[in-house]
Coordinates of C-alpha atoms and ligand atoms in Angstrom, one line a residue:
M1 CA 144.7 211.3 18.3
S2 CA 147.9 212.6 20.4
V3 CA 148.3 213.2 24.3
A4 CA 148.6 217.1 22.8
R5 CA 146.1 216.9 21.6
R6 CA 144.2 215.4 23.9
S7 CA 145.5 217.9 26.9
L8 CA 144.2 220.6 24.0
L9 CA 140.1 219.0 24.5
T10 CA 140.6 218.7 28.5
L11 CA 141.0 222.1 28.2
F12 CA 139.0 223.4 25.8
S13 CA 135.9 221.8 28.4
L14 CA 137.3 223.1 31.4
F15 CA 137.1 226.9 29.8
L16 CA 134.1 226.0 27.9
L17 CA 132.0 226.9 31.3
P18 CA 133.2 230.3 31.3
Y19 CA 133.9 230.7 27.2
V20 CA 130.5 230.0 26.6
A21 CA 129.1 232.8 29.3
F22 CA 130.9 236.0 28.3
G23 CA 130.7 235.8 24.3
Q24 CA 126.6 235.1 25.2
T25 CA 126.2 238.8 26.4
W26 CA 126.7 239.1 23.4
D27 CA 123.6 236.9 21.6
L28 CA 121.8 239.0 23.9
M29 CA 121.9 242.4 22.8
R30 CA 123.2 241.5 19.1
D31 CA 119.7 241.4 17.8
I32 CA 118.8 245.1 19.2
T33 CA 118.4 248.2 16.5
P34 CA 119.4 251.1 18.8
R35 CA 116.5 253.1 18.8
G36 CA 117.3 256.5 16.4
Y37 CA 115.4 260.3 16.9
A38 CA 115.9 263.3 14.9
A39 CA 116.2 266.5 17.7
G40 CA 114.8 269.7 16.1
Y41 CA 116.6 273.0 16.4
A42 CA 114.0 275.0 19.3
Q43 CA 113.6 278.2 17.5
E44 CA 111.7 279.7 21.1
A45 CA 114.4 278.2 24.3
P46 CA 111.6 275.7 26.1
R47 CA 111.3 277.4 30.3
I48 CA 113.3 274.6 32.3
D49 CA 110.2 274.6 34.9
G50 CA 109.1 270.7 34.6
R51 CA 105.8 271.4 32.2
L52 CA 106.4 270.3 29.1
D53 CA 103.5 273.0 27.6
D54 CA 106.4 274.7 26.1
A55 CA 106.5 275.6 22.1
A56 CA 109.4 273.6 21.9
W57 CA 108.1 270.4 22.4
A58 CA 104.3 271.4 22.2
R59 CA 105.5 269.3 17.9
A60 CA 108.4 267.2 18.7
P61 CA 107.4 263.1 19.0
W62 CA 106.8 260.9 21.6
T63 CA 110.0 258.4 21.5
D64 CA 109.1 255.3 21.7
P65 CA 107.6 254.3 25.0
F66 CA 110.5 253.3 27.5
V67 CA 111.4 249.2 27.9
D68 CA 112.7 247.0 30.3
I69 CA 116.3 247.3 30.1
E70 CA 116.8 243.6 28.7
G71 CA 114.0 243.9 25.8
S72 CA 111.4 242.9 24.3
R73 CA 112.4 239.4 26.0
R74 CA 111.4 240.2 29.7
P75 CA 107.2 242.3 30.6
A76 CA 106.8 245.5 29.5
P77 CA 107.3 247.9 32.2
R78 CA 104.1 248.5 34.2
F79 CA 103.8 252.3 33.7
Q80 CA 104.9 254.6 31.1
T81 CA 107.9 256.8 30.4
R82 CA 108.4 258.9 27.2
A83 CA 111.4 261.3 27.0
K84 CA 111.5 264.1 23.9
M85 CA 115.4 265.7 22.5
A86 CA 115.9 269.5 21.1
W87 CA 118.6 271.9 21.1
D88 CA 119.7 275.5 20.3
S89 CA 123.7 277.4 19.5
T90 CA 123.0 276.7 24.1
Y91 CA 121.7 273.0 25.4
L92 CA 121.2 270.2 24.5
Y93 CA 116.7 269.9 25.2
V94 CA 116.0 266.4 26.8
A95 CA 111.9 266.3 28.4
A96 CA 110.6 263.0 30.0
R97 CA 106.9 262.1 31.0
M98 CA 106.8 258.6 33.4
E99 CA 103.2 257.9 34.8
E100 CA 103.4 257.1 38.2
P101 CA 100.5 256.4 40.9
H102 CA 103.1 257.3 43.3
V103 CA 105.4 259.7 43.1
W104 CA 108.0 259.7 46.3
G105 CA 110.9 260.8 46.6
T106 CA 113.7 261.0 50.1
L107 CA 117.8 262.6 48.5
T108 CA 118.2 266.6 49.2
E109 CA 121.9 266.0 48.7
R110 CA 123.2 266.5 45.9
N111 CA 125.7 264.0 43.9
S112 CA 124.6 260.9 46.2
I113 CA 123.2 257.8 44.4
I114 CA 120.5 259.2 42.6
F115 CA 119.1 256.0 41.4
H116 CA 118.2 254.9 45.6
D117 CA 115.3 256.3 45.2
N118 CA 112.8 256.5 41.9
D119 CA 114.5 258.3 39.2
F120 CA 115.5 259.3 35.4
E121 CA 118.7 259.2 34.3
I122 CA 119.7 260.9 30.8
F123 CA 123.3 259.1 29.5
V124 CA 125.7 261.0 25.9
D125 CA 128.5 259.9 25.0
P126 CA 129.1 263.0 22.2
D127 CA 131.3 260.8 20.1
G128 CA 130.1 257.0 20.3
D129 CA 133.7 256.1 20.9
N130 CA 132.0 253.9 24.4
H131 CA 134.6 255.6 26.6
N132 CA 135.0 259.3 28.6
Y133 CA 130.9 259.6 28.9
Y134 CA 128.5 261.7 31.2
E135 CA 125.8 260.2 33.1
F136 CA 122.8 261.8 34.9
E137 CA 120.2 260.9 37.1
V138 CA 117.1 263.2 38.7
N139 CA 115.0 262.2 41.9
A140 CA 110.5 263.4 42.3
L141 CA 112.9 266.2 44.7
N142 CA 115.1 267.8 41.9
T143 CA 118.4 266.4 43.5
I144 CA 120.8 265.7 40.7
W145 CA 123.8 263.4 40.3
E146 CA 126.6 263.6 37.1
L147 CA 129.5 261.4 37.1
T148 CA 131.4 260.8 34.1
L149 CA 132.8 257.1 33.6
A150 CA 136.3 257.2 31.8
R151 CA 135.6 253.9 30.6
P152 CA 132.7 251.0 30.9
Y153 CA 132.5 249.7 34.3
K154 CA 133.6 246.7 32.6
D155 CA 136.2 247.8 30.9
G156 CA 137.5 249.0 34.6
G157 CA 136.0 252.3 34.5
P158 CA 136.8 254.5 37.1
A159 CA 133.5 256.4 37.4
T160 CA 134.5 260.2 39.2
H161 CA 131.0 261.3 40.7
G162 CA 129.7 265.3 40.7
T163 CA 131.7 266.5 37.6
N164 CA 128.7 268.4 37.8
I165 CA 127.9 270.6 34.6
E166 CA 128.1 274.3 35.5
G167 CA 124.8 276.0 34.0
L168 CA 123.0 272.9 34.1
R169 CA 119.4 272.9 34.6
S170 CA 116.9 270.8 35.3
A171 CA 113.2 270.2 36.7
V172 CA 110.7 268.5 38.1
H173 CA 107.3 268.6 37.8
V174 CA 104.8 266.6 40.1
D175 CA 101.3 265.6 38.2
G176 CA 99.9 264.8 41.3
T177 CA 102.0 265.3 45.0
L178 CA 104.6 264.3 46.2
N179 CA 105.7 261.4 49.4
A180 CA 102.0 262.0 50.6
A181 CA 100.4 258.2 50.5
H182 CA 96.7 259.2 50.9
D183 CA 95.8 259.8 47.3
T184 CA 96.7 259.0 44.0
D185 CA 98.6 260.6 40.8
A186 CA 99.0 260.6 38.0
G187 CA 102.8 261.3 37.0
W188 CA 106.0 263.1 36.8
S189 CA 108.5 265.0 34.3
V190 CA 111.4 265.8 33.7
E191 CA 112.9 268.9 31.9
V192 CA 116.7 269.4 31.6
A193 CA 119.0 271.6 29.9
L194 CA 122.5 270.5 29.3
P195 CA 125.2 273.2 28.2
W196 CA 126.8 272.0 25.2
A197 CA 129.8 273.8 26.9
G198 CA 129.5 271.8 29.6
L199 CA 129.4 268.5 26.8
A200 CA 132.6 269.4 25.1
R201 CA 135.1 267.2 27.3
Y202 CA 132.8 265.1 25.9
A203 CA 132.5 265.5 22.6
S204 CA 136.0 265.2 21.2
R205 CA 133.7 266.7 17.7
P206 CA 132.1 270.1 17.0
V207 CA 129.4 271.4 20.1
P208 CA 127.0 273.0 19.7
P209 CA 127.2 269.5 16.4
V210 CA 127.5 269.7 13.7
P211 CA 123.7 269.2 11.8
G212 CA 123.1 265.6 10.7
T213 CA 126.1 264.6 12.9
R214 CA 124.5 261.6 15.5
W215 CA 125.3 261.7 19.5
R216 CA 125.0 258.5 21.0
I217 CA 122.7 258.8 24.0
N218 CA 119.8 256.7 26.1
F219 CA 117.4 257.8 28.8
S220 CA 116.7 254.9 32.4
R221 CA 114.3 255.1 34.8
V222 CA 113.9 253.1 38.3
E223 CA 111.5 251.6 40.1
W224 CA 111.3 250.0 43.1
Q225 CA 108.6 248.0 45.5
H226 CA 107.7 250.1 47.8
T227 CA 105.2 249.9 50.1
V228 CA 103.1 252.2 52.5
A229 CA 104.1 251.9 56.4
D230 CA 102.1 254.9 58.2
G231 CA 100.6 257.4 55.7
V232 CA 104.2 257.6 54.4
Y233 CA 105.6 255.6 50.5
R234 CA 108.9 253.1 52.5
K235 CA 110.8 251.2 49.6
V236 CA 111.0 247.3 50.3
P237 CA 114.9 246.9 51.5
E238 CA 116.3 243.8 49.3
T239 CA 114.3 243.9 46.3
P240 CA 115.0 244.7 42.3
E241 CA 115.0 247.3 40.7
D242 CA 113.1 248.0 38.2
N243 CA 115.2 249.6 35.3
W244 CA 112.2 250.7 31.2
V245 CA 115.6 252.3 29.3
W246 CA 114.2 254.2 25.8
S247 CA 116.4 251.8 23.9
P248 CA 117.2 249.0 24.7
Q249 CA 121.0 246.7 26.3
G250 CA 119.6 243.5 25.9
I251 CA 121.2 243.2 29.6
V252 CA 121.1 245.1 32.6
D253 CA 123.5 247.2 32.6
M254 CA 123.2 250.0 31.1
H255 CA 127.0 250.8 30.9
R256 CA 126.7 249.4 26.9
P257 CA 127.5 253.0 25.6
E258 CA 127.5 250.4 21.9
R259 CA 123.0 249.8 22.4
W260 CA 122.3 253.4 23.5
G261 CA 120.5 255.5 21.3
Y262 CA 121.2 257.7 19.4
V263 CA 120.1 260.8 18.7
Q264 CA 120.1 263.1 15.1
F265 CA 120.5 267.2 15.1
H266 CA 118.6 268.5 13.2
T267 CA 118.5 272.4 12.2
S268 CA 114.1 272.3 11.1
P269 CA 112.6 272.8 13.8
P270 CA 111.3 269.6 15.6
G271 CA 108.6 267.8 14.9
E272 CA 109.9 267.9 10.7
A273 CA 113.3 266.0 10.4
T274 CA 113.5 261.8 10.2
F275 CA 115.8 260.3 12.1
E276 CA 119.0 258.8 9.4
P277 CA 120.1 255.9 10.3
D278 CA 124.1 255.2 11.5
P279 CA 125.4 253.7 8.4
T280 CA 128.9 252.7 10.6
L281 CA 126.2 250.7 12.9
A282 CA 127.3 247.2 11.1
A283 CA 130.7 248.0 11.3
R284 CA 130.1 248.6 15.0
D285 CA 128.4 245.8 15.7
L286 CA 131.2 243.6 13.8
L287 CA 134.4 245.2 16.6
M288 CA 131.5 244.3 19.2
A289 CA 130.9 240.8 18.5
V290 CA 135.4 239.9 18.1
Y291 CA 135.4 242.0 21.3
H292 CA 133.0 238.7 23.3
A293 CA 134.3 236.7 21.9
Q294 CA 138.1 238.4 22.7
K295 CA 136.5 238.9 26.5
A296 CA 135.1 234.9 26.6
Y297 CA 138.3 233.6 25.3
H298 CA 140.7 236.2 26.9
Q299 CA 138.2 234.5 30.2
A300 CA 139.0 231.8 29.5
H301 CA 143.0 231.1 28.0
G302 CA 144.1 233.6 29.2
A303 CA 145.5 235.0 26.4
W304 CA 143.6 237.0 23.3
A305 CA 143.2 235.0 20.4
S306 CA 146.0 235.5 17.2
S307 CA 143.4 234.4 14.6
F308 CA 139.2 234.9 13.8
E309 CA 139.5 231.1 12.9
E310 CA 141.2 230.9 17.1
L311 CA 137.5 232.7 18.4
G312 CA 135.5 230.7 16.0
L313 CA 133.7 233.8 13.5
T314 CA 132.4 233.2 10.8
L315 CA 132.2 236.5 8.4
D316 CA 128.8 234.8 7.8
A317 CA 128.5 234.4 12.0
L318 CA 130.2 238.4 12.4
R319 CA 127.1 238.3 9.7
A320 CA 130.1 240.7 7.7
D321 CA 128.1 241.0 4.4
D322 CA 128.5 244.7 4.1
T323 CA 131.3 245.8 6.1
R324 CA 134.6 244.3 6.5
I325 CA 137.0 243.0 8.6
V326 CA 140.6 244.2 7.4
T327 CA 143.2 243.0 10.5
M328 CA 142.7 242.3 13.7
Q329 CA 146.4 242.1 15.6
T330 CA 146.7 240.9 18.5
E331 CA 149.6 241.7 21.6
D332 CA 150.5 239.8 25.0
N333 CA 148.2 242.6 26.5
G334 CA 145.5 243.6 23.9
F335 CA 144.3 243.9 20.5
V336 CA 143.1 245.8 18.6
V337 CA 140.6 244.6 15.5
E338 CA 139.5 246.7 13.0
A339 CA 136.0 247.3 10.1
R340 CA 135.6 249.5 7.1
A341 CA 132.0 250.5 6.8
V342 CA 131.0 252.1 3.4
L343 CA 129.2 256.0 4.3
P344 CA 126.5 256.8 1.9
N345 CA 128.3 259.1 -0.7
G346 CA 130.5 256.1 -0.9
T347 CA 133.7 257.6 1.1
V348 CA 135.2 254.2 3.3
Q349 CA 135.5 254.2 7.3
T350 CA 137.6 252.3 8.7
L351 CA 136.4 251.5 12.1
Y352 CA 139.1 250.2 14.8
T353 CA 138.0 248.9 18.6
N354 CA 140.2 247.2 20.9
Q355 CA 140.6 245.4 23.8
L356 CA 138.8 248.3 25.8
S357 CA 136.2 248.5 23.9
R358 CA 136.8 251.6 23.1
V359 CA 135.9 252.2 19.5
W360 CA 138.1 255.1 17.0
T361 CA 138.0 256.0 13.0
E362 CA 141.5 256.8 11.8
Ligands
LIG1 C1 131.0 261.5 3.0 O1 130.7 261.5 4.1 C2 131.9 261.8 5.1 C3 130.4 261.6 6.4 O2 129.4 262.6 6.0 C4 132.6 263.2 5.1 O3 133.5 263.0 6.3 C5 133.7 262.6 3.8 O4 133.7 264.0 4.0 C6 132.2 263.2 3.0 N1 132.8 262.3 1.2 C7 133.0 262.8 0.3 C8 134.2 262.8 -0.6 O5 132.3 264.0 0.1
LIG2 C1 121.6 248.9 35.2 C2 122.9 250.0 35.4 O1 123.9 249.5 34.8 N1 122.1 250.8 36.3 C3 123.3 251.9 36.8 C4 123.4 253.5 36.5 O2 124.0 254.3 36.4 C5 124.7 254.2 37.3 C6 126.4 254.8 37.8 O3 127.1 255.0 37.3 C7 125.1 252.3 37.9 O4 126.0 252.4 39.1 C8 124.3 251.8 37.8 O5 124.8 250.3 37.5

């Protein structure tokens, strides 16, 4: 064995650990199929009062019950959470129902860090580019926090707090008694109307959405442990929170838009349409597989790999049977990788990603 080769090997084993660690992130995420929901068009707008007794909701199906953020590797949540979606020409509507024997909330200041209380969260990435997305959090007092992520935290963020959407309406209904520890509650429900006009800045596509199109969306519920002291709920400090979500992420990080669910917009009334999966999902997953391998490689070597061989990626490993990687271009400060998807009408769509996990089409 040549000296050069031996030092390469040594280098490789030195850096094997971080390389493997970053690579494992995608291993935990790749087998999760994002959830899908067909949102119907509400002929009659729901009244935003936190009660889900409106005609629009009556026939809208519940989402699957929420699961742990890490998916089936973790125990099922202690309390059930489900959501519904609908839309009309002005708003995207979201409703959620949370079983909860002890409804409490403390934060009353708008745009405070709401997940320090138990909360319900909405994430929206209309164009599925993994960048420039919207986050909303609400506690049982209907105190809200809205923020904008230019990029996921892992790609540098930043998060801009307090980017409140003008005209957004939210309401909470407590099925029980708020902040009263002496009794047992049934739960709480949330109703939110998100104006299309305010979501437009995230969309780079028409709002309201063109019927049939899909937006990336996810919901999360944060649940803390609490004790009761002098008849008052107290959050147990220094304990990890539970994150129960609609579309599992695989890892404890909501800021992986590539694993959020899909909402598809239909013109039929709620409850009639069926969700049609995204024909580009396999190509998107392939791009994310390369992105994760490149990040792992970069952590290990301080440079981007210039070939799939260098990344140890075979087409088999990438499950590239129904997609094709065409090229990967690497430069000093990044890379662009390209994959193709065949749409139902036979059109071939080319998708790209880069070192910041942004996904775009030509
Ligand atoms: C095929 O479908 C895509 C996505 O819906 C659309 O953009 C494209 O125009 C369609 N192409 C043809 C030839 O119908
Ligand atoms: C589990 C998780 O990723 N929670 C995140 C929810 O969003 C807030 C605000 O962006 C983050 O601070 C949390 O880490």
